Coordinates of C-alpha atoms in Angstrom, one line a residue:
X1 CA 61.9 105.4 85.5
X2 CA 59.2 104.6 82.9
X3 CA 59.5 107.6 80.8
X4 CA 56.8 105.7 78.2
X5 CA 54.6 107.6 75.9
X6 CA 51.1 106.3 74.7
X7 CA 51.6 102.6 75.1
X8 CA 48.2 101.8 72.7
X9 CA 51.1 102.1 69.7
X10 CA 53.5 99.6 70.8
X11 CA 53.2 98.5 66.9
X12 CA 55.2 101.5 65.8
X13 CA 57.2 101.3 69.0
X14 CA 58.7 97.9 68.5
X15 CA 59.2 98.2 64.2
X16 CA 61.4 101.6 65.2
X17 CA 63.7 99.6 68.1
X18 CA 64.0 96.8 66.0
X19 CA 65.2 99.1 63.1
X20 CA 67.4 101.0 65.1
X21 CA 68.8 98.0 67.0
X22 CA 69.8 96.6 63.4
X23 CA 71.3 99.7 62.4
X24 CA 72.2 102.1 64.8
X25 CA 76.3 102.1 65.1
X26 CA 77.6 104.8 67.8
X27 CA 80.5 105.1 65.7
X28 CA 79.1 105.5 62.1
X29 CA 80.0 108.8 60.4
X30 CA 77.0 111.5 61.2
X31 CA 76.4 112.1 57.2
X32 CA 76.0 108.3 56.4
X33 CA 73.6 108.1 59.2
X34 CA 71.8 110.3 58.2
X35 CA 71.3 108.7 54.7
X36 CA 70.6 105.5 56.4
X37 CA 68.2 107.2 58.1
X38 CA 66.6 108.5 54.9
X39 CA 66.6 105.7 52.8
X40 CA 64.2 103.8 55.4
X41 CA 61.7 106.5 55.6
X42 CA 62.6 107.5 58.8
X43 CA 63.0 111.7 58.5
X44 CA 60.0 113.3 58.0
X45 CA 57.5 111.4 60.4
X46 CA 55.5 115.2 61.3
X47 CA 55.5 116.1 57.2
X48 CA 52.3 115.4 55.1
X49 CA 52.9 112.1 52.5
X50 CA 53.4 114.5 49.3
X51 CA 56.1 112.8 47.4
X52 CA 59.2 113.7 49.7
X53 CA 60.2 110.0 50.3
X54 CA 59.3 110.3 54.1
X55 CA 57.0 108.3 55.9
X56 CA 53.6 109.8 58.0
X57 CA 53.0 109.0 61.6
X58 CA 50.6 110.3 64.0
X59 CA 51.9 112.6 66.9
X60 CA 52.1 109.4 69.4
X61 CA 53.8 107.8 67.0
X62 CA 56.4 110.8 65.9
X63 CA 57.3 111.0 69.8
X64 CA 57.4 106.5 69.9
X65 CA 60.2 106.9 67.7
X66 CA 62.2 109.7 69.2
X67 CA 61.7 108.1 72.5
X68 CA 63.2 105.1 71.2
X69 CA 66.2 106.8 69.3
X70 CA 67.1 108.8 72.5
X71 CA 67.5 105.2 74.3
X72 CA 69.3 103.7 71.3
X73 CA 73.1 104.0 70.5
X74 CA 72.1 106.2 67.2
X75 CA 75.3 108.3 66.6
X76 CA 73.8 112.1 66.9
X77 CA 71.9 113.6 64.2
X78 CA 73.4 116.0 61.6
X79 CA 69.9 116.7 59.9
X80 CA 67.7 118.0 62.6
X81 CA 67.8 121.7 61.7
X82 CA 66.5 120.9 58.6
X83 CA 64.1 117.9 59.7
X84 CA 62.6 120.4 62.6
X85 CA 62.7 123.5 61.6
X86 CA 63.0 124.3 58.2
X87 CA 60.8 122.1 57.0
X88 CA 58.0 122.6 59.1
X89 CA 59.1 126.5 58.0
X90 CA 58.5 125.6 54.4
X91 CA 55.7 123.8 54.4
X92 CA 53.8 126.6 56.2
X93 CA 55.7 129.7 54.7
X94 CA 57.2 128.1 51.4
X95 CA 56.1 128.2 47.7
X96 CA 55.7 124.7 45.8
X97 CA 58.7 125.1 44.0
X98 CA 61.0 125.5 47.3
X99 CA 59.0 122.6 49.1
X100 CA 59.4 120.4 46.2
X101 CA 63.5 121.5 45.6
X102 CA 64.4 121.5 49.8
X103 CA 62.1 118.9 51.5
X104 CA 63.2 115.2 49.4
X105 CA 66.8 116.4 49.3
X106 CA 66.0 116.6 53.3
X107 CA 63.8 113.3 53.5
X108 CA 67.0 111.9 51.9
X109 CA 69.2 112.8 54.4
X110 CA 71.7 114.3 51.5
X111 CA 71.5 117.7 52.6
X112 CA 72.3 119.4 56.1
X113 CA 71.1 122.9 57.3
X114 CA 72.3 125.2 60.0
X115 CA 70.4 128.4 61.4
X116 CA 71.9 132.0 60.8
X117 CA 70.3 134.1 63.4
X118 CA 72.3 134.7 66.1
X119 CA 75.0 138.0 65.5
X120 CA 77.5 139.2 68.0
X121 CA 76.0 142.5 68.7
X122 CA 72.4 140.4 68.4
X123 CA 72.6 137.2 70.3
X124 CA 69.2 136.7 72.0
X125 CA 67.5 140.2 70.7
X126 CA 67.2 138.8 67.3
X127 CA 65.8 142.1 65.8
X128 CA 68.9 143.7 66.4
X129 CA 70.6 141.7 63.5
X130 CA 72.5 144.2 61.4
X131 CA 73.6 141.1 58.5
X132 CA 72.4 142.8 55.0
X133 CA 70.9 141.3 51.8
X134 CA 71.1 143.2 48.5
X135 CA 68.3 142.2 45.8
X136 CA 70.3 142.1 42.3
X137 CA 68.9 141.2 38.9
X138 CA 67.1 137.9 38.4
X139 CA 65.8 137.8 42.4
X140 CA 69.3 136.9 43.6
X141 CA 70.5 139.0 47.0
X142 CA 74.2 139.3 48.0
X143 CA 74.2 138.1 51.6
X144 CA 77.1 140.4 53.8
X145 CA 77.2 139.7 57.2
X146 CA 78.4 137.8 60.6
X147 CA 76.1 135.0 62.4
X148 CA 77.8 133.0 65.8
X149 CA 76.8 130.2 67.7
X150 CA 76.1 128.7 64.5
X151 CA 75.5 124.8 65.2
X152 CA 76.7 122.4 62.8
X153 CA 77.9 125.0 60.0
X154 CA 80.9 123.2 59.4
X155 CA 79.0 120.2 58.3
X156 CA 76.2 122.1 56.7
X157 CA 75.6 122.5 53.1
X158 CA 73.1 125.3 53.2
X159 CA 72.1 127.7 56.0
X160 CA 68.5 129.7 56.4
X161 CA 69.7 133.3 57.4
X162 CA 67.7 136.4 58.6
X163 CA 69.1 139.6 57.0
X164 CA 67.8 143.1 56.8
X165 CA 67.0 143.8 53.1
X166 CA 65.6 146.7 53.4
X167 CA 68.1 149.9 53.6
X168 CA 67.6 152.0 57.0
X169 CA 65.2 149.8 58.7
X170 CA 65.0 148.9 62.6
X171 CA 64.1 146.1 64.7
X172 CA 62.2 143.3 63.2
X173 CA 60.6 145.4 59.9
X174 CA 62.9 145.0 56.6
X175 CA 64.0 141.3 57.2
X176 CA 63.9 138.9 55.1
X177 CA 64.8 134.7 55.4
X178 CA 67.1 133.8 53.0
X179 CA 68.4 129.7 52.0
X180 CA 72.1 130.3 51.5
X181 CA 74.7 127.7 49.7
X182 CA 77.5 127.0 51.9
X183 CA 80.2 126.1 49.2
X184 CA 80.8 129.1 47.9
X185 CA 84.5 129.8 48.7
X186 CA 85.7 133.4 49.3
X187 CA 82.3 134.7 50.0
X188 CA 81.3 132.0 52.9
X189 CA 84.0 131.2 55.9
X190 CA 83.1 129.4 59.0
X191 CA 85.5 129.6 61.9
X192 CA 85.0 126.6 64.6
X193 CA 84.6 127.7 68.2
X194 CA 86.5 125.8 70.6
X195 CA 84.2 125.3 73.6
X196 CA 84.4 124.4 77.1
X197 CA 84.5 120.9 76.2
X198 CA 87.2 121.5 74.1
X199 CA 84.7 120.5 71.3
X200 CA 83.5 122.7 68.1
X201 CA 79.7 122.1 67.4
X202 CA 79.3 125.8 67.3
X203 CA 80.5 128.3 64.9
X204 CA 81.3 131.8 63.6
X205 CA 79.9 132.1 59.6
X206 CA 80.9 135.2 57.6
X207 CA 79.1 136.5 54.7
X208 CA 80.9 138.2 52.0
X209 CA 78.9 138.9 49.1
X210 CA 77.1 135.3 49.4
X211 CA 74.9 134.8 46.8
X212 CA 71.1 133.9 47.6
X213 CA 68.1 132.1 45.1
X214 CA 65.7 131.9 47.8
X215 CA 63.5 134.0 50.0
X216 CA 61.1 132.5 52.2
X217 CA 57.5 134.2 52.7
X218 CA 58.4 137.2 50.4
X219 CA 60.5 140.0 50.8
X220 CA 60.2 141.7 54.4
X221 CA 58.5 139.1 55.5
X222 CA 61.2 137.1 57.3
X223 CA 60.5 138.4 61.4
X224 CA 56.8 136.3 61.0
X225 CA 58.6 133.6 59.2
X226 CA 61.5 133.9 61.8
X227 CA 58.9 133.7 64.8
X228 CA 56.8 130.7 63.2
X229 CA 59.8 128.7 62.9
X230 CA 61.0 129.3 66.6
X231 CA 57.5 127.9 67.5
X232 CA 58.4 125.0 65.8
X233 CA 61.7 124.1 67.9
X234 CA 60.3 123.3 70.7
X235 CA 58.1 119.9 70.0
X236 CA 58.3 116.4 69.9
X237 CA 62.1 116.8 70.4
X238 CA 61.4 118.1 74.1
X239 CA 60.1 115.1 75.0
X240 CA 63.4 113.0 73.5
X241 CA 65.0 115.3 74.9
X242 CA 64.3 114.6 78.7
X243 CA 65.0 111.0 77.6
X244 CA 68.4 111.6 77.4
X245 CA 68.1 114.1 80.7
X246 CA 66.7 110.5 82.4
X247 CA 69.4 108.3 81.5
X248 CA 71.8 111.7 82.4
X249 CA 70.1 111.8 86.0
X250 CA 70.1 107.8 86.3
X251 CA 74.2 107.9 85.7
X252 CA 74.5 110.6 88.6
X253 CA 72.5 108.2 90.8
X254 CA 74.6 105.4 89.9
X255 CA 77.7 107.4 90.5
X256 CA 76.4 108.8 94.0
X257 CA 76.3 105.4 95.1
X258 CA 79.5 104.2 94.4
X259 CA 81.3 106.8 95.3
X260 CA 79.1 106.8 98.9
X261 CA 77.9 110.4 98.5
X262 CA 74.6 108.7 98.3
X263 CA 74.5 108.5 102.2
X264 CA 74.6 112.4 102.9
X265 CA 71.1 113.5 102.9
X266 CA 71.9 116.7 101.3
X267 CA 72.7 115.0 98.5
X268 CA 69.8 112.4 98.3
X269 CA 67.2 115.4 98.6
X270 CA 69.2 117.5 95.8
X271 CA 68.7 113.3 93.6
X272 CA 64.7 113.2 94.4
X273 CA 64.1 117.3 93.8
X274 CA 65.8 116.4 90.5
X275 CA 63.6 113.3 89.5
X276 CA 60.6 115.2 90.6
X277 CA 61.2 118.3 88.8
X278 CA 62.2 115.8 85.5
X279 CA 58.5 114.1 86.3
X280 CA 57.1 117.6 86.4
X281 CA 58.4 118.6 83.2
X282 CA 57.5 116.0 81.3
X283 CA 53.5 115.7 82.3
X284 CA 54.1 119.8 80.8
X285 CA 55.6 118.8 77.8
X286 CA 52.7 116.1 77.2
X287 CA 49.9 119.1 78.4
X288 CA 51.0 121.6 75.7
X289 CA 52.0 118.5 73.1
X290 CA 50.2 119.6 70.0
X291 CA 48.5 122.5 71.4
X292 CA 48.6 126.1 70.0
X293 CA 48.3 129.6 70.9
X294 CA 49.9 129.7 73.9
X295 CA 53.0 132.0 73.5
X296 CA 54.6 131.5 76.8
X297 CA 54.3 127.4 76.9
X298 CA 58.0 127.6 74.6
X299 CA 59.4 130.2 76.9
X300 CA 58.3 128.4 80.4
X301 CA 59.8 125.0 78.2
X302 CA 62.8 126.6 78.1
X303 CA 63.6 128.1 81.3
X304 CA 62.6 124.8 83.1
X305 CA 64.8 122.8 81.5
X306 CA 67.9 125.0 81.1
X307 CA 67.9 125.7 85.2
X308 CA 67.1 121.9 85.3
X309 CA 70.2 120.6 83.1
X310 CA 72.1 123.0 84.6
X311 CA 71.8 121.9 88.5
X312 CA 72.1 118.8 87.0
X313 CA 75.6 119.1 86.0
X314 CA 76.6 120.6 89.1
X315 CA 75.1 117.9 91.3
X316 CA 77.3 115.4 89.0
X317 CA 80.1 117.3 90.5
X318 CA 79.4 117.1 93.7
X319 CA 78.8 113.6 94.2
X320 CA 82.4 112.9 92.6
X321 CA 83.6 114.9 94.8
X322 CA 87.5 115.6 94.3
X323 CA 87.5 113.1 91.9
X324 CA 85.3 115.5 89.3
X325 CA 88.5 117.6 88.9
X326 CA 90.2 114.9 87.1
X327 CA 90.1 113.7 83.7
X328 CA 90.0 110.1 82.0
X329 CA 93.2 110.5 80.0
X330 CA 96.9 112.3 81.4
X331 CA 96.6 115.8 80.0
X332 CA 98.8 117.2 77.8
X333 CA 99.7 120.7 75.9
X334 CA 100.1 119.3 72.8
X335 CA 96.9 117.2 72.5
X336 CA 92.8 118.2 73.4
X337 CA 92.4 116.9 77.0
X338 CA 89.5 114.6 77.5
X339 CA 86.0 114.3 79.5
X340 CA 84.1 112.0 81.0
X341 CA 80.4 111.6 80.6
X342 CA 79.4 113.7 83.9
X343 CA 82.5 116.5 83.3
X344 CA 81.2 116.9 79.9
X345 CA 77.4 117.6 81.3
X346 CA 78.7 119.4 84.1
X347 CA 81.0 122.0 81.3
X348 CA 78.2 122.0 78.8
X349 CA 75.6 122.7 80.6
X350 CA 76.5 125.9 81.6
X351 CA 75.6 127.2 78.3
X352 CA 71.7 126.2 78.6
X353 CA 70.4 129.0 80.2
X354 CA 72.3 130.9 77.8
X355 CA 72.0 129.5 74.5
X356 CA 68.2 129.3 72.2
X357 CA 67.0 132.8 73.7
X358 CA 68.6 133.2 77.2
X359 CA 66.8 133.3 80.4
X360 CA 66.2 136.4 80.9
X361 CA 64.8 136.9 77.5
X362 CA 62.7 134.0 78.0
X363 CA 61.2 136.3 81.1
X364 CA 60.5 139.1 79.1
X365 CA 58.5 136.8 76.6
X366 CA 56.1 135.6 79.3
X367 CA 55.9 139.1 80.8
X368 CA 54.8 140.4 78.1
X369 CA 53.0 138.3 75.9
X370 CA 51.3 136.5 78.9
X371 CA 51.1 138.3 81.8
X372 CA 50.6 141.5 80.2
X373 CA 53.5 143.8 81.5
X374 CA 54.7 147.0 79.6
X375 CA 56.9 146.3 77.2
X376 CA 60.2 146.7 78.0
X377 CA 61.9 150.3 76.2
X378 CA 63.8 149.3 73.2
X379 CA 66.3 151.7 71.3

């Protein structure tokens, strides 16, 4: 499948897989990437040329490169929460001071972020959050709180949290987005959570009295700040994205033949309904590429992909057949059994339709916002 992009900049193109063919080394530790990364220029591509130490690119260029480094053997990135969303989130919401203290520090690749929005009791409904800043003397705010599902905090060194700084307020008034530390021992904890996988990319952070510097977009004004920067998650990286959803659907093909659950035609129509809904999918992500002001194109994003991944792991499984139930390695108690490519998808997966606003919030978005419904009663 020729999953191409814009072929008039085959310039940029072939500098980026020549760089990353020179460099990229699956097994290289995630932070040193990401400074290998940095020193070349290479984080940054969307940001304006303002003395960050990034380089510029055009949009066809920005999604040339991350076509190419979802086909290379990059080791994952570390930095993208702070490459693709707060930084687009400063430059529109930020003073000069923050852009100039967080975005080269970011460029750099010497500082990783994670998100604090999600709270147990306010996964998906966001504007339920209940985690509290206090303003002190000087500007500072004491952070007190719980977020979950945070990705990456255990490698992070700061976090952008949503709290309620305003006493006795509801929903999404009184909020305010905050730039946390992360070393600050005793009043920041992360707890890993062990995953189906048997992985920990996601975490529970507790805020005790966490100290603060920096508010984003003024006091109160966090929900809009909050809401600009979810409109920023879902860009360039889609397209990457179903890269890697490509080469995912290309290994199930590859394993449907050899296993010979290619020749039942159940199977070969569940292959092609995949490819075609991939195909359709991207030519969606390349319509709204760039565009603006249309509040459901992130929501419809989502809830085509997620159902998409999702049947995607479970047609893995079924053209292993009994095979699927067993691992790579002899299992265990003592040690973390082990996955294979397609049980790993297949496990995974079924926290897509959960996991960046759940499906059935993603329904209520485009209800209301685009087709116009009543809004749902909220307490």
């Amino acid at each position: 499948m020729d999953f191409g992009f814009m072929h008039e900049d085959e310039t940029f193109r072939a500098e980026a897989r020549t760089w990353l063919a020179a460099h990229a080394d699956p097994g290289q530790d995630r932070r040193t990437w990401e400074r290998t990364l940095g020193k070349a220029g290479w984080i940054g591509l969307g940001w304006p040329r303002d003395g960050y130490g990034n380089r510029t690119a055009t949009l066809t260029q920005q999604v040339a490169w991350a076509e190419e480094y979802a086909r290379s053997p990059a080791p994952p990135r570390s930095g993208h929460i702070g490459e693709n969303l707060l930084a687009p989130t400063l430059l529109a919401h930020g003073s000069d001071d923050q852009r100039a203290r967080f975005l080269p520090p970011i460029a750099a690749g010497e500082e990783l972020w994670c998100q604090g929005y999600s709270e147990p009791g306010a996964g998906s409904d966001l504007a339920g959050l209940r985690t509290a800043a206090v303003r002190e003397a000087r500007g500072t705010y004491r952070v007190t709180g719980q977020k979950i599902w945070t990705s990456l905090a255990h490698e992070a060194d700061w976090c952008f949290v949503l709290a309620r700084t305003e006493p006795g307020s509801s929903r999404h008034h009184g909020l305010s987005f905050l730039l946390v530390p992360m070393d600050q021992p005793g009043r920041v904890e992360v707890r890993p959570i062990r995953q189906l996988t048997g992985t920990s990319d996601f975490n529970e952070v507790f805020f005790d009295g966490a100290r603060a510097e920096h508010v984003v977009g003024g006091e109160g004004g966090g929900w809009q700040v909050a809401m600009s920067l979810l409109g920023f998650e879902r860009g360039v990286s889609t397209l990457a994205q179903q890269i890697g959803f490509a080469e995912e659907l290309g290994r199930v093909v590859r394993t449907a033949v050899a296993t010979g659950a290619a020749g039942d035609p159940v199977v070969r129509e569940r292959i092609v309904r995949q490819w075609a809904e991939l195909r359709t999918m991207r030519w969606n992500a390349l319509r709204t590429l760039g565009g603006s002001g249309d509040a459901g194109a992130p929501s419809v994003a989502k809830l085509l992909w997620a159902g998409w991944h999702q049947r995607l792991g479970e047609l893995a499984m079924q053209v292993r057949g009994a095979a699927a139930g067993v691992g790579p390695a002899d299992w265990t108690p003592s040690a973390p059994y082990e996955l294979d490519a397609l049980q790993h998808l297949f496990l995974f997966s079924r926290a897509d339709t959960i996991y960046g606003g759940s499906d059935q919030i993603q329904r209520t978005i485009i209800a209301e916002r685009v087709l116009g419904l009543p809004r749902e009663p909220r307490v």
